PDB file of C-alpha atoms in Angstrom:
ATOM      1  CA  MET U1477       0.000   0.000   0.000  1.00  0.00           C
ATOM      2  CA  THR U1478       1.244   3.488  -0.844  1.00  0.00           C
ATOM      3  CA  TYR U1479      -0.267   6.496   0.829  1.00  0.00           C
ATOM      4  CA  VAL U1480      -0.051  10.145  -0.260  1.00  0.00           C
ATOM      5  CA  ARG U1481      -1.648  12.898   1.783  1.00  0.00           C
ATOM      6  CA  ARG U1482      -1.332  16.495   2.849  1.00  0.00           C
ATOM      7  CA  ASN U1483      -0.106  17.096   6.385  1.00  0.00           C
ATOM      8  CA  LYS U1484      -3.140  19.262   7.193  1.00  0.00           C
ATOM      9  CA  PRO U1485      -5.968  18.700   6.590  1.00  0.00           C
ATOM     10  CA  LYS U1486      -5.935  14.891   6.525  1.00  0.00           C
ATOM     11  CA  TRP U1487      -7.147  14.805   2.938  1.00  0.00           C
ATOM     12  CA  PRO U1488      -6.654  14.656  -0.061  1.00  0.00           C
ATOM     13  CA  TYR U1489      -5.042  11.269  -0.185  1.00  0.00           C
ATOM     14  CA  VAL U1490      -4.653   8.150  -2.301  1.00  0.00           C
ATOM     15  CA  GLU U1491      -4.663   4.646  -0.819  1.00  0.00           C
ATOM     16  CA  VAL U1492      -4.181   1.616  -3.033  1.00  0.00           C
ATOM     17  CA  HIS U1493      -5.285  -1.818  -1.823  1.00  0.00           C
ATOM     18  CA  GLU U1494      -5.598  -5.192  -3.489  1.00  0.00           C
ATOM     19  CA  ASP U1495      -9.410  -4.945  -3.246  1.00  0.00           C
ATOM     20  CA  GLY U1496      -9.810  -1.338  -4.392  1.00  0.00           C
ATOM     21  CA  ILE U1497      -8.609   2.243  -4.334  1.00  0.00           C
ATOM     22  CA  ALA U1498      -9.528   5.157  -2.108  1.00  0.00           C
ATOM     23  CA  ALA U1499      -8.779   8.679  -3.217  1.00  0.00           C
ATOM     24  CA  ALA U1500     -10.305  11.704  -1.644  1.00  0.00           C
ATOM     25  CA  LEU U1501     -10.703  15.262  -2.673  1.00  0.00           C
ATOM     26  CA  ASP U1502     -14.275  14.767  -1.473  1.00  0.00           C
ATOM     27  CA  LYS U1503     -13.378  13.538   2.075  1.00  0.00           C
ATOM     28  CA  ILE U1504     -14.877  10.078   1.470  1.00  0.00           C
ATOM     29  CA  GLY U1505     -12.412   7.424   2.530  1.00  0.00           C
ATOM     30  CA  GLU U1506     -14.315   4.304   1.505  1.00  0.00           C
ATOM     31  CA  PRO U1507     -12.395   2.354  -1.150  1.00  0.00           C
ATOM     32  CA  LEU U1508     -13.909   1.945  -4.590  1.00  0.00           C
ATOM     33  CA  PRO U1509     -13.711  -1.782  -5.501  1.00  0.00           C
ATOM     34  CA  TRP U1510     -11.736  -2.480  -8.679  1.00  0.00           C
ATOM     35  CA  GLN U1511     -14.617  -4.463 -10.213  1.00  0.00           C
ATOM     36  CA  ASP U1512     -17.024  -1.486  -9.833  1.00  0.00           C
ATOM     37  CA  ILE U1513     -14.860   0.986 -11.786  1.00  0.00           C
ATOM     38  CA  CYS U1514     -16.242   1.687 -15.250  1.00  0.00           C
ATOM     39  CA  PHE U1515     -14.420   4.904 -16.290  1.00  0.00           C
ATOM     40  CA  PHE U1516     -10.843   6.200 -15.910  1.00  0.00           C
ATOM     41  CA  ALA U1517     -10.071   9.773 -16.969  1.00  0.00           C
ATOM     42  CA  THR U1518      -7.627  12.640 -16.646  1.00  0.00           C
ATOM     43  CA  TYR U1519      -7.885  16.373 -17.309  1.00  0.00           C
ATOM     44  CA  LYS U1520      -6.137  19.660 -16.584  1.00  0.00           C
ATOM     45  CA  GLY U1521      -7.596  21.510 -13.641  1.00  0.00           C
ATOM     46  CA  PRO U1522      -7.860  25.282 -13.306  1.00  0.00           C
ATOM     47  CA  PRO U1523      -4.646  27.328 -13.297  1.00  0.00           C
ATOM     48  CA  THR U1524      -3.141  28.011  -9.913  1.00  0.00           C
ATOM     49  CA  PRO U1525      -1.187  31.138  -9.043  1.00  0.00           C
ATOM     50  CA  PHE U1526       0.975  29.101  -6.643  1.00  0.00           C
ATOM     51  CA  ALA U1527       2.511  26.902  -9.337  1.00  0.00           C
ATOM     52  CA  ILE U1528       6.174  27.519 -10.060  1.00  0.00           C
ATOM     53  CA  GLY U1529       7.509  27.132 -13.573  1.00  0.00           C
ATOM     54  CA  THR U1530       5.654  26.783 -16.828  1.00  0.00           C
ATOM     55  CA  ASN U1531       3.034  24.226 -15.746  1.00  0.00           C
ATOM     56  CA  LYS U1532       0.361  26.165 -13.857  1.00  0.00           C
ATOM     57  CA  TYR U1533      -2.310  23.508 -14.429  1.00  0.00           C
ATOM     58  CA  ALA U1534      -2.694  20.595 -12.050  1.00  0.00           C
ATOM     59  CA  ARG U1535      -3.445  17.202 -13.605  1.00  0.00           C
ATOM     60  CA  TYR U1536      -6.496  15.497 -12.092  1.00  0.00           C
ATOM     61  CA  TYR U1537      -7.400  11.812 -12.327  1.00  0.00           C
ATOM     62  CA  GLU U1538     -10.846  10.318 -11.818  1.00  0.00           C
ATOM     63  CA  LEU U1539     -12.226   6.839 -11.422  1.00  0.00           C
ATOM     64  CA  ALA U1540     -15.971   6.322 -11.664  1.00  0.00           C
ATOM     65  CA  SER U1541     -18.408   3.589 -10.789  1.00  0.00           C
ATOM     66  CA  HIS U1542     -22.127   3.845 -11.510  1.00  0.00           C
ATOM     67  CA  GLN U1543     -22.669   5.441  -8.083  1.00  0.00           C
ATOM     68  CA  ARG U1544     -19.486   7.304  -7.253  1.00  0.00           C
ATOM     69  CA  ILE U1545     -16.508   9.254  -8.540  1.00  0.00           C
ATOM     70  CA  ILE U1546     -13.172   9.502  -6.805  1.00  0.00           C
ATOM     71  CA  ARG U1547     -10.448  11.913  -7.871  1.00  0.00           C
ATOM     72  CA  TRP U1548      -6.959  12.939  -6.977  1.00  0.00           C
ATOM     73  CA  ARG U1549      -4.431  15.436  -8.198  1.00  0.00           C
ATOM     74  CA  HIS U1550      -0.901  14.759  -9.332  1.00  0.00           C
ATOM     75  CA  HIS U1551       1.459  17.234  -7.755  1.00  0.00           C
ATOM     76  CA  PRO U1552       4.169  18.021 -10.314  1.00  0.00           C
ATOM     77  CA  ARG U1553       6.122  19.543  -7.457  1.00  0.00           C
ATOM     78  CA  LEU U1554       5.893  18.205  -3.902  1.00  0.00           C
ATOM     79  CA  SER U1555       5.637  20.859  -1.236  1.00  0.00           C
ATOM     80  CA  PRO U1556       6.403  20.900   2.497  1.00  0.00           C
ATOM     81  CA  TRP U1557       2.652  20.472   3.077  1.00  0.00           C
ATOM     82  CA  MET U1558       2.690  17.082   1.348  1.00  0.00           C
ATOM     83  CA  ALA U1559       3.647  13.808   2.981  1.00  0.00           C
ATOM     84  CA  THR U1560       4.078  10.396   1.415  1.00  0.00           C
ATOM     85  CA  ARG U1561       4.303   7.028   3.107  1.00  0.00           C
ATOM     86  CA  PRO U1562       6.837   5.687   2.471  1.00  0.00           C
ATOM     87  CA  VAL U1563       8.764   8.947   2.131  1.00  0.00           C
ATOM     88  CA  LEU U1564       9.373   9.693  -1.568  1.00  0.00           C
ATOM     89  CA  ASP U1565      11.433  12.363  -3.271  1.00  0.00           C
ATOM     90  CA  GLN U1566      10.003  14.090  -6.357  1.00  0.00           C
ATOM     91  CA  ALA U1567      11.445  11.590  -8.861  1.00  0.00           C
ATOM     92  CA  ALA U1568      10.168   8.602  -6.856  1.00  0.00           C
ATOM     93  CA  TYR U1569       6.763  10.265  -6.437  1.00  0.00           C
ATOM     94  CA  ASN U1570       6.495  10.826 -10.214  1.00  0.00           C
ATOM     95  CA  ARG U1571       7.469   7.171 -10.865  1.00  0.00           C
ATOM     96  CA  TRP U1572       4.875   6.046  -8.307  1.00  0.00           C
ATOM     97  CA  GLN U1573       2.209   8.118 -10.078  1.00  0.00           C
ATOM     98  CA  GLN U1574       3.063   6.505 -13.440  1.00  0.00           C
ATOM     99  CA  GLN U1575       3.076   3.051 -11.868  1.00  0.00           C
ATOM    100  CA  LEU U1576      -0.285   3.795 -10.237  1.00  0.00           C
ATOM    101  CA  LEU U1577      -1.798   4.688 -13.620  1.00  0.00           C
ATOM    102  CA  GLY U1578      -0.479   1.439 -15.112  1.00  0.00           C
ATOM    103  CA  TYR U1579      -1.753  -0.554 -12.149  1.00  0.00           C
ATOM    104  CA  ILE U1580      -5.225   0.972 -12.494  1.00  0.00           C
ATOM    105  CA  LYS U1581      -5.283   0.149 -16.222  1.00  0.00           C
ATOM    106  CA  GLU U1582      -4.237  -3.427 -15.447  1.00  0.00           C
ATOM    107  CA  ARG U1583      -6.773  -3.919 -12.634  1.00  0.00           C
ATOM    108  CA  THR U1584      -9.718  -2.353 -14.488  1.00  0.00           C
ATOM    109  CA  SER U1585      -8.871  -3.182 -18.143  1.00  0.00           C
ATOM    110  CA  LEU U1586      -9.866   0.418 -18.913  1.00  0.00           C
ATOM    111  CA  PRO U1587      -7.943   2.963 -20.974  1.00  0.00           C
ATOM    112  CA  LEU U1588      -6.994   6.292 -19.431  1.00  0.00           C
ATOM    113  CA  VAL U1589      -9.146   8.840 -21.291  1.00  0.00           C
ATOM    114  CA  ASP U1590      -7.608  12.316 -21.602  1.00  0.00           C
ATOM    115  CA  LEU U1591     -10.678  14.554 -21.483  1.00  0.00           C
ATOM    116  CA  ASP U1592      -8.619  17.524 -22.727  1.00  0.00           C
ATOM    117  CA  SER U1593      -8.157  15.771 -26.073  1.00  0.00           C
ATOM    118  CA  VAL U1594     -11.806  14.755 -26.538  1.00  0.00           C
ATOM    119  CA  PRO U1595     -13.324  17.000 -29.228  1.00  0.00           C
ATOM    120  CA  MET U1596     -16.150  19.213 -28.069  1.00  0.00           C
ATOM    121  CA  PRO U1597     -19.384  18.866 -30.040  1.00  0.00           C
ATOM    122  CA  SER U1598     -19.980  21.852 -32.267  1.00  0.00           C
ATOM    123  CA  GLU U1599     -23.039  23.946 -31.605  1.00  0.00           C
ATOM    124  CA  GLU U1600     -25.622  23.874 -34.330  1.00  0.00           C
ATOM    125  CA  LYS U1601     -27.813  26.871 -35.017  1.00  0.00           C
TER     126      LYS U1601
END
């Protein structure tokens, strides 16, 4: 199990178990069972003035069942307010994130859909 959370408050976090995954931006800690997941997506969130460098958009990931959505954010730069268990440096954290995405694909047999690249329907007059 790998655990990523902010020091305060006690969420958001990601917990990965053999039976399911729990991720909380919504404060719900109940794991979503792997067999219930029917959609896996990513998208750029809103720009943040606190981002350093050229990437001011956080990357969000979502898993959905028919009843629930869980989401988490990839932090392209760990801050002092973030804690990982086990302790990871930035390179290890980025590798963990990529491994997590591969593990989710393997467990769910779902592709990761990039919602930023899905064409928007054109409006008809």
